[in-house]
Amino acid sequence: QVQLVESGGGVVQPGRSLRLSCAASGFTVNTHGMHWLRQAPGKGLEWVAMISYDATQTHYIDSVKGRFSISRDGSKNTLYLQMNSLRAEDTAVYYCAKDLFGSRWCNYFDSWGQGSLVTVSS
Amino acid sequence: EIVMTQSPATLSLSPGERATLSCRASQTIGKNYLAWYQQKPGQSPRLLIYGISTRATEIPARFSGSGSGTEFTLTISSLQSEDFAVYYCQQYTNWPITFGQGTRLEIK
């Protein structure tokens, strides 16, 4: 059974850093494209970043380029999102999600974590 | 960036009725890279439909997707109480991956 469990969220001041983790079970992060998405309070879904199934490519939404970095550790079966220079507009619930299919480009999200709230406020 | 526009913003229907939700893309969606998600309050989204019309695992047959080019539709043939939620369409033709703003399906 696939499970994704995010951690690392919290309240942080503008300009500071935070790292989110997403522990996976029931599948291997090394074989699936993995994503971070977010949802600001009362708003819709926004895709943030992805790492390809073979880890050869990463992509980011423009608003986080140069500030956020997605990575994975196969030995821990965990996905990460390093968030630097945080801004108030980064406040959201952050979800990790896996691609529907492994070992290929897919970008449909068939399993999601429960979400981790990040609040950027002074 | 491909902008996805969903309509209506809110749809009020009764159980047993048919729901038709629309999603329009600002550019042609290539290779059928169009999906639909359902999100209930306090829950993570759930994949319903991918590739425009393929139901995800364990999704009931009352959910169907259709469309092509820039116009797409999610149809729920006979609404059940558990279907009242927010629905999002999502595209992956170009980066970034983008979602529509959502349609809230509420009980009339």
PDB file of C-alpha atoms in Angstrom:
ATOM      1  CA  GLN A   1       0.000   0.000   0.000  1.00  0.00           C
ATOM      2  CA  VAL A   2       1.415   3.333  -1.104  1.00  0.00           C
ATOM      3  CA  GLN A   3       1.849   5.932   1.609  1.00  0.00           C
ATOM      4  CA  LEU A   4       3.417   9.392   1.613  1.00  0.00           C
ATOM      5  CA  VAL A   5       4.035  11.230   4.875  1.00  0.00           C
ATOM      6  CA  GLU A   6       5.221  14.825   4.851  1.00  0.00           C
ATOM      7  CA  SER A   7       7.026  16.517   7.718  1.00  0.00           C
ATOM      8  CA  GLY A   8       9.040  19.648   8.402  1.00  0.00           C
ATOM      9  CA  GLY A   9       6.388  22.329   8.084  1.00  0.00           C
ATOM     10  CA  GLY A  10       5.884  25.121  10.571  1.00  0.00           C
ATOM     11  CA  VAL A  11       6.022  28.849  11.120  1.00  0.00           C
ATOM     12  CA  VAL A  12       9.063  30.646   9.706  1.00  0.00           C
ATOM     13  CA  GLN A  13      10.034  34.283   9.288  1.00  0.00           C
ATOM     14  CA  PRO A  14      10.338  35.836   5.832  1.00  0.00           C
ATOM     15  CA  GLY A  15      13.782  35.278   4.349  1.00  0.00           C
ATOM     16  CA  ARG A  16      14.459  32.145   6.382  1.00  0.00           C
ATOM     17  CA  SER A  17      14.730  28.536   5.225  1.00  0.00           C
ATOM     18  CA  LEU A  18      12.816  25.320   5.784  1.00  0.00           C
ATOM     19  CA  ARG A  19      13.195  21.769   4.510  1.00  0.00           C
ATOM     20  CA  LEU A  20      10.213  19.526   3.913  1.00  0.00           C
ATOM     21  CA  SER A  21      10.528  15.753   3.870  1.00  0.00           C
ATOM     22  CA  CYS A  22       8.205  13.174   2.373  1.00  0.00           C
ATOM     23  CA  ALA A  23       8.729   9.596   3.543  1.00  0.00           C
ATOM     24  CA  ALA A  24       7.449   7.070   1.036  1.00  0.00           C
ATOM     25  CA  SER A  25       6.404   3.473   1.523  1.00  0.00           C
ATOM     26  CA  GLY A  26       4.858   0.853  -0.723  1.00  0.00           C
ATOM     27  CA  PHE A  27       6.925   1.924  -3.730  1.00  0.00           C
ATOM     28  CA  THR A  28      10.393   3.264  -4.537  1.00  0.00           C
ATOM     29  CA  VAL A  29      10.965   6.990  -5.107  1.00  0.00           C
ATOM     30  CA  ASN A  30      13.862   6.048  -7.406  1.00  0.00           C
ATOM     31  CA  THR A  31      11.466   4.629  -9.997  1.00  0.00           C
ATOM     32  CA  HIS A  32       8.759   7.294 -10.104  1.00  0.00           C
ATOM     33  CA  GLY A  33       8.613  10.950 -10.920  1.00  0.00           C
ATOM     34  CA  MET A  34       7.901  12.820  -7.693  1.00  0.00           C
ATOM     35  CA  HIS A  35       6.356  16.217  -7.133  1.00  0.00           C
ATOM     36  CA  TRP A  36       5.658  18.933  -4.625  1.00  0.00           C
ATOM     37  CA  LEU A  37       2.410  20.868  -4.911  1.00  0.00           C
ATOM     38  CA  ARG A  38       0.891  23.469  -2.629  1.00  0.00           C
ATOM     39  CA  GLN A  39      -2.436  24.977  -1.713  1.00  0.00           C
ATOM     40  CA  ALA A  40      -2.679  28.381  -0.103  1.00  0.00           C
ATOM     41  CA  PRO A  41      -5.422  28.734   2.512  1.00  0.00           C
ATOM     42  CA  GLY A  42      -8.815  28.683   0.810  1.00  0.00           C
ATOM     43  CA  LYS A  43      -7.232  28.571  -2.655  1.00  0.00           C
ATOM     44  CA  GLY A  44      -6.704  26.062  -5.432  1.00  0.00           C
ATOM     45  CA  LEU A  45      -3.897  23.666  -6.246  1.00  0.00           C
ATOM     46  CA  GLU A  46      -0.531  24.840  -7.510  1.00  0.00           C
ATOM     47  CA  TRP A  47       2.226  22.560  -8.777  1.00  0.00           C
ATOM     48  CA  VAL A  48       5.626  23.611  -7.403  1.00  0.00           C
ATOM     49  CA  ALA A  49       8.420  21.222  -8.420  1.00  0.00           C
ATOM     50  CA  MET A  50       9.210  17.813  -9.820  1.00  0.00           C
ATOM     51  CA  ILE A  51      12.115  15.409 -10.054  1.00  0.00           C
ATOM     52  CA  SER A  52      12.018  12.916 -12.893  1.00  0.00           C
ATOM     53  CA  TYR A  53      11.920   9.178 -12.341  1.00  0.00           C
ATOM     54  CA  ASP A  54      15.574   8.878 -13.364  1.00  0.00           C
ATOM     55  CA  ALA A  55      16.586  12.047 -11.480  1.00  0.00           C
ATOM     56  CA  THR A  56      18.051  13.532 -14.630  1.00  0.00           C
ATOM     57  CA  GLN A  57      15.667  16.476 -14.665  1.00  0.00           C
ATOM     58  CA  THR A  58      14.048  18.847 -12.243  1.00  0.00           C
ATOM     59  CA  HIS A  59      11.447  21.503 -13.013  1.00  0.00           C
ATOM     60  CA  TYR A  60      10.059  24.358 -10.964  1.00  0.00           C
ATOM     61  CA  ILE A  61       7.336  26.918 -11.140  1.00  0.00           C
ATOM     62  CA  ASP A  62       8.863  30.326 -11.952  1.00  0.00           C
ATOM     63  CA  SER A  63       8.002  31.858  -8.586  1.00  0.00           C
ATOM     64  CA  VAL A  64      10.271  29.426  -6.705  1.00  0.00           C
ATOM     65  CA  LYS A  65      13.151  29.053  -9.183  1.00  0.00           C
ATOM     66  CA  GLY A  66      16.448  29.825  -7.507  1.00  0.00           C
ATOM     67  CA  ARG A  67      14.880  29.566  -4.047  1.00  0.00           C
ATOM     68  CA  PHE A  68      13.512  26.008  -3.812  1.00  0.00           C
ATOM     69  CA  SER A  69      15.315  22.756  -4.560  1.00  0.00           C
ATOM     70  CA  ILE A  70      13.775  19.288  -4.928  1.00  0.00           C
ATOM     71  CA  SER A  71      15.811  16.167  -4.248  1.00  0.00           C
ATOM     72  CA  ARG A  72      15.430  12.554  -3.197  1.00  0.00           C
ATOM     73  CA  ASP A  73      17.349   9.951  -1.174  1.00  0.00           C
ATOM     74  CA  GLY A  74      16.737   6.431  -2.409  1.00  0.00           C
ATOM     75  CA  SER A  75      18.401   4.863   0.615  1.00  0.00           C
ATOM     76  CA  LYS A  76      15.805   6.533   2.830  1.00  0.00           C
ATOM     77  CA  ASN A  77      13.029   6.383   0.210  1.00  0.00           C
ATOM     78  CA  THR A  78      12.379  10.033   0.927  1.00  0.00           C
ATOM     79  CA  LEU A  79      11.671  13.148  -1.137  1.00  0.00           C
ATOM     80  CA  TYR A  80      12.777  16.601  -0.022  1.00  0.00           C
ATOM     81  CA  LEU A  81      11.991  20.230  -0.747  1.00  0.00           C
ATOM     82  CA  GLN A  82      14.587  22.731   0.425  1.00  0.00           C
ATOM     83  CA  MET A  83      12.933  26.134   0.628  1.00  0.00           C
ATOM     84  CA  ASN A  84      15.158  29.210   0.978  1.00  0.00           C
ATOM     85  CA  SER A  85      14.389  32.932   1.057  1.00  0.00           C
ATOM     86  CA  LEU A  86      10.795  32.218   2.016  1.00  0.00           C
ATOM     87  CA  ARG A  87       8.144  34.814   1.334  1.00  0.00           C
ATOM     88  CA  ALA A  88       4.678  35.415   2.735  1.00  0.00           C
ATOM     89  CA  GLU A  89       3.191  34.210  -0.547  1.00  0.00           C
ATOM     90  CA  ASP A  90       4.797  30.796   0.014  1.00  0.00           C
ATOM     91  CA  THR A  91       2.363  30.192   2.866  1.00  0.00           C
ATOM     92  CA  ALA A  92       0.432  27.044   1.998  1.00  0.00           C
ATOM     93  CA  VAL A  93      -0.165  23.391   2.688  1.00  0.00           C
ATOM     94  CA  TYR A  94       2.555  21.539   0.817  1.00  0.00           C
ATOM     95  CA  TYR A  95       1.784  18.103  -0.608  1.00  0.00           C
ATOM     96  CA  CYS A  96       4.153  15.541  -2.022  1.00  0.00           C
ATOM     97  CA  ALA A  97       2.760  13.334  -4.752  1.00  0.00           C
ATOM     98  CA  LYS A  98       3.945  10.490  -6.956  1.00  0.00           C
ATOM     99  CA  ASP A  99       3.515   9.882 -10.626  1.00  0.00           C
ATOM    100  CA  LEU A 100       0.904   7.360 -11.655  1.00  0.00           C
ATOM    101  CA  PHE A 101       3.377   5.359 -13.718  1.00  0.00           C
ATOM    102  CA  GLY A 102       6.960   4.447 -12.944  1.00  0.00           C
ATOM    103  CA  SER A 103      10.003   4.576 -15.169  1.00  0.00           C
ATOM    104  CA  ARG A 104       8.476   7.062 -17.637  1.00  0.00           C
ATOM    105  CA  TRP A 105       7.267  10.617 -17.954  1.00  0.00           C
ATOM    106  CA  CYS A 106       3.782  10.849 -16.569  1.00  0.00           C
ATOM    107  CA  ASN A 107       2.885  13.886 -14.438  1.00  0.00           C
ATOM    108  CA  TYR A 108      -0.424  12.549 -13.194  1.00  0.00           C
ATOM    109  CA  PHE A 109      -0.527  12.412  -9.404  1.00  0.00           C
ATOM    110  CA  ASP A 110      -2.106   9.215  -8.144  1.00  0.00           C
ATOM    111  CA  SER A 111      -0.960   9.274  -4.519  1.00  0.00           C
ATOM    112  CA  TRP A 112      -0.693  12.306  -2.266  1.00  0.00           C
ATOM    113  CA  GLY A 113       0.549  12.893   1.232  1.00  0.00           C
ATOM    114  CA  GLN A 114      -1.632  14.430   3.909  1.00  0.00           C
ATOM    115  CA  GLY A 115       0.069  17.797   3.521  1.00  0.00           C
ATOM    116  CA  SER A 116       2.364  19.924   5.672  1.00  0.00           C
ATOM    117  CA  LEU A 117       1.468  23.514   6.531  1.00  0.00           C
ATOM    118  CA  VAL A 118       4.134  26.142   5.980  1.00  0.00           C
ATOM    119  CA  THR A 119       3.378  29.595   7.348  1.00  0.00           C
ATOM    120  CA  VAL A 120       5.730  32.442   6.481  1.00  0.00           C
ATOM    121  CA  SER A 121       5.136  35.319   8.856  1.00  0.00           C
ATOM    122  CA  SER A 122       7.055  37.741  10.998  1.00  0.00           C
TER     123      SER A 122
ATOM    124  CA  GLU B   1       2.145  28.997 -19.333  1.00  0.00           C
ATOM    125  CA  ILE B   2      -1.085  27.222 -20.223  1.00  0.00           C
ATOM    126  CA  VAL B   3      -3.993  28.756 -18.325  1.00  0.00           C
ATOM    127  CA  MET B   4      -6.794  26.361 -17.397  1.00  0.00           C
ATOM    128  CA  THR B   5     -10.223  27.916 -16.875  1.00  0.00           C
ATOM    129  CA  GLN B   6     -12.993  25.924 -15.236  1.00  0.00           C
ATOM    130  CA  SER B   7     -16.690  26.631 -15.342  1.00  0.00           C
ATOM    131  CA  PRO B   8     -18.905  27.094 -13.561  1.00  0.00           C
ATOM    132  CA  ALA B   9     -17.157  28.175 -10.378  1.00  0.00           C
ATOM    133  CA  THR B  10     -19.970  26.628  -8.349  1.00  0.00           C
ATOM    134  CA  LEU B  11     -22.513  24.062  -9.444  1.00  0.00           C
ATOM    135  CA  SER B  12     -25.571  23.362  -7.294  1.00  0.00           C
ATOM    136  CA  LEU B  13     -27.315  20.067  -7.994  1.00  0.00           C
ATOM    137  CA  SER B  14     -29.322  17.404  -6.228  1.00  0.00           C
ATOM    138  CA  PRO B  15     -28.346  13.753  -5.669  1.00  0.00           C
ATOM    139  CA  GLY B  16     -29.260  11.671  -8.666  1.00  0.00           C
ATOM    140  CA  GLU B  17     -28.797  14.533 -11.126  1.00  0.00           C
ATOM    141  CA  ARG B  18     -26.164  14.656 -13.847  1.00  0.00           C
ATOM    142  CA  ALA B  19     -23.201  17.002 -13.388  1.00  0.00           C
ATOM    143  CA  THR B  20     -21.226  18.496 -16.264  1.00  0.00           C
ATOM    144  CA  LEU B  21     -18.029  20.362 -15.395  1.00  0.00           C
ATOM    145  CA  SER B  22     -16.024  22.213 -18.034  1.00  0.00           C
ATOM    146  CA  CYS B  23     -12.347  22.992 -18.399  1.00  0.00           C
ATOM    147  CA  ARG B  24     -10.882  25.186 -21.135  1.00  0.00           C
ATOM    148  CA  ALA B  25      -7.164  25.460 -21.917  1.00  0.00           C
ATOM    149  CA  SER B  26      -5.500  28.568 -23.316  1.00  0.00           C
ATOM    150  CA  GLN B  27      -3.529  26.360 -25.735  1.00  0.00           C
ATOM    151  CA  THR B  28      -4.065  22.975 -27.300  1.00  0.00           C
ATOM    152  CA  ILE B  29      -3.367  20.138 -24.881  1.00  0.00           C
ATOM    153  CA  GLY B  30      -1.031  17.693 -26.586  1.00  0.00           C
ATOM    154  CA  LYS B  31      -0.748  13.935 -26.146  1.00  0.00           C
ATOM    155  CA  ASN B  32      -3.966  13.834 -24.091  1.00  0.00           C
ATOM    156  CA  TYR B  33      -2.182  15.202 -21.011  1.00  0.00           C
ATOM    157  CA  LEU B  34      -5.337  16.194 -19.159  1.00  0.00           C
ATOM    158  CA  ALA B  35      -6.456  14.941 -15.745  1.00  0.00           C
ATOM    159  CA  TRP B  36      -9.231  15.563 -13.232  1.00  0.00           C
ATOM    160  CA  TYR B  37      -8.988  15.503  -9.425  1.00  0.00           C
ATOM    161  CA  GLN B  38     -11.536  15.556  -6.626  1.00  0.00           C
ATOM    162  CA  GLN B  39     -10.846  17.230  -3.294  1.00  0.00           C
ATOM    163  CA  LYS B  40     -13.073  17.056  -0.246  1.00  0.00           C
ATOM    164  CA  PRO B  41     -12.700  19.447   2.711  1.00  0.00           C
ATOM    165  CA  GLY B  42      -9.688  18.632   4.846  1.00  0.00           C
ATOM    166  CA  GLN B  43      -8.503  15.912   2.467  1.00  0.00           C
ATOM    167  CA  SER B  44      -5.790  15.566  -0.119  1.00  0.00           C
ATOM    168  CA  PRO B  45      -6.838  15.542  -3.775  1.00  0.00           C
ATOM    169  CA  ARG B  46      -7.695  12.255  -5.470  1.00  0.00           C
ATOM    170  CA  LEU B  47      -6.978  11.404  -9.084  1.00  0.00           C
ATOM    171  CA  LEU B  48     -10.209  10.630 -10.950  1.00  0.00           C
ATOM    172  CA  ILE B  49      -9.407  10.732 -14.666  1.00  0.00           C
ATOM    173  CA  TYR B  50      -6.164  10.866 -16.668  1.00  0.00           C
ATOM    174  CA  GLY B  51      -5.402  10.951 -20.361  1.00  0.00           C
ATOM    175  CA  ILE B  52      -8.680  12.878 -20.831  1.00  0.00           C
ATOM    176  CA  SER B  53     -10.912   9.834 -20.381  1.00  0.00           C
ATOM    177  CA  THR B  54      -9.243   6.973 -18.481  1.00  0.00           C
ATOM    178  CA  ARG B  55     -10.620   6.372 -15.008  1.00  0.00           C
ATOM    179  CA  ALA B  56      -8.043   5.907 -12.270  1.00  0.00           C
ATOM    180  CA  THR B  57      -8.057   2.811 -10.077  1.00  0.00           C
ATOM    181  CA  GLU B  58     -11.273   2.248  -8.125  1.00  0.00           C
ATOM    182  CA  ILE B  59     -13.015   5.291  -9.589  1.00  0.00           C
ATOM    183  CA  PRO B  60     -16.710   4.495 -10.182  1.00  0.00           C
ATOM    184  CA  ALA B  61     -18.042   4.297 -13.708  1.00  0.00           C
ATOM    185  CA  ARG B  62     -20.387   7.240 -13.120  1.00  0.00           C
ATOM    186  CA  PHE B  63     -17.335   9.478 -13.606  1.00  0.00           C
ATOM    187  CA  SER B  64     -16.332  10.052 -17.220  1.00  0.00           C
ATOM    188  CA  GLY B  65     -14.049  12.437 -19.046  1.00  0.00           C
ATOM    189  CA  SER B  66     -14.153  13.694 -22.598  1.00  0.00           C
ATOM    190  CA  GLY B  67     -12.910  16.409 -24.899  1.00  0.00           C
ATOM    191  CA  SER B  68      -9.991  17.360 -27.087  1.00  0.00           C
ATOM    192  CA  GLY B  69      -7.863  20.307 -28.097  1.00  0.00           C
ATOM    193  CA  THR B  70      -8.756  23.035 -25.643  1.00  0.00           C
ATOM    194  CA  GLU B  71     -12.188  21.938 -24.374  1.00  0.00           C
ATOM    195  CA  PHE B  72     -12.674  19.194 -21.807  1.00  0.00           C
ATOM    196  CA  THR B  73     -15.547  17.899 -19.717  1.00  0.00           C
ATOM    197  CA  LEU B  74     -15.952  15.847 -16.572  1.00  0.00           C
ATOM    198  CA  THR B  75     -19.378  14.228 -16.310  1.00  0.00           C
ATOM    199  CA  ILE B  76     -20.860  12.573 -13.248  1.00  0.00           C
ATOM    200  CA  SER B  77     -23.837  10.633 -14.524  1.00  0.00           C
ATOM    201  CA  SER B  78     -25.875  10.368 -11.312  1.00  0.00           C
ATOM    202  CA  LEU B  79     -24.640  12.278  -8.303  1.00  0.00           C
ATOM    203  CA  GLN B  80     -24.113  10.456  -5.052  1.00  0.00           C
ATOM    204  CA  SER B  81     -23.801  12.236  -1.703  1.00  0.00           C
ATOM    205  CA  GLU B  82     -20.064  11.548  -1.598  1.00  0.00           C
ATOM    206  CA  ASP B  83     -19.491  13.345  -4.924  1.00  0.00           C
ATOM    207  CA  PHE B  84     -20.079  16.826  -3.548  1.00  0.00           C
ATOM    208  CA  ALA B  85     -16.602  18.293  -3.489  1.00  0.00           C
ATOM    209  CA  VAL B  86     -14.243  20.552  -5.426  1.00  0.00           C
ATOM    210  CA  TYR B  87     -12.994  19.340  -8.812  1.00  0.00           C
ATOM    211  CA  TYR B  88      -9.809  20.453 -10.567  1.00  0.00           C
ATOM    212  CA  CYS B  89      -8.548  19.874 -14.078  1.00  0.00           C
ATOM    213  CA  GLN B  90      -4.794  19.684 -14.685  1.00  0.00           C
ATOM    214  CA  GLN B  91      -2.626  19.784 -17.794  1.00  0.00           C
ATOM    215  CA  TYR B  92       0.848  18.616 -18.633  1.00  0.00           C
ATOM    216  CA  THR B  93       1.694  19.660 -22.147  1.00  0.00           C
ATOM    217  CA  ASN B  94       4.167  22.364 -21.295  1.00  0.00           C
ATOM    218  CA  TRP B  95       5.955  23.359 -18.138  1.00  0.00           C
ATOM    219  CA  PRO B  96       4.742  24.444 -15.733  1.00  0.00           C
ATOM    220  CA  ILE B  97       2.053  21.915 -14.908  1.00  0.00           C
ATOM    221  CA  THR B  98      -1.068  23.948 -14.272  1.00  0.00           C
ATOM    222  CA  PHE B  99      -4.478  23.444 -12.678  1.00  0.00           C
ATOM    223  CA  GLY B 100      -7.805  25.099 -13.187  1.00  0.00           C
ATOM    224  CA  GLN B 101      -9.145  27.192 -10.336  1.00  0.00           C
ATOM    225  CA  GLY B 102     -11.674  24.507  -9.421  1.00  0.00           C
ATOM    226  CA  THR B 103     -15.412  23.906  -9.602  1.00  0.00           C
ATOM    227  CA  ARG B 104     -17.243  23.528  -6.327  1.00  0.00           C
ATOM    228  CA  LEU B 105     -20.046  20.986  -6.623  1.00  0.00           C
ATOM    229  CA  GLU B 106     -22.556  21.629  -3.875  1.00  0.00           C
ATOM    230  CA  ILE B 107     -25.820  20.083  -2.798  1.00  0.00           C
ATOM    231  CA  LYS B 108     -28.872  22.034  -3.941  1.00  0.00           C
TER     232      LYS B 108
END
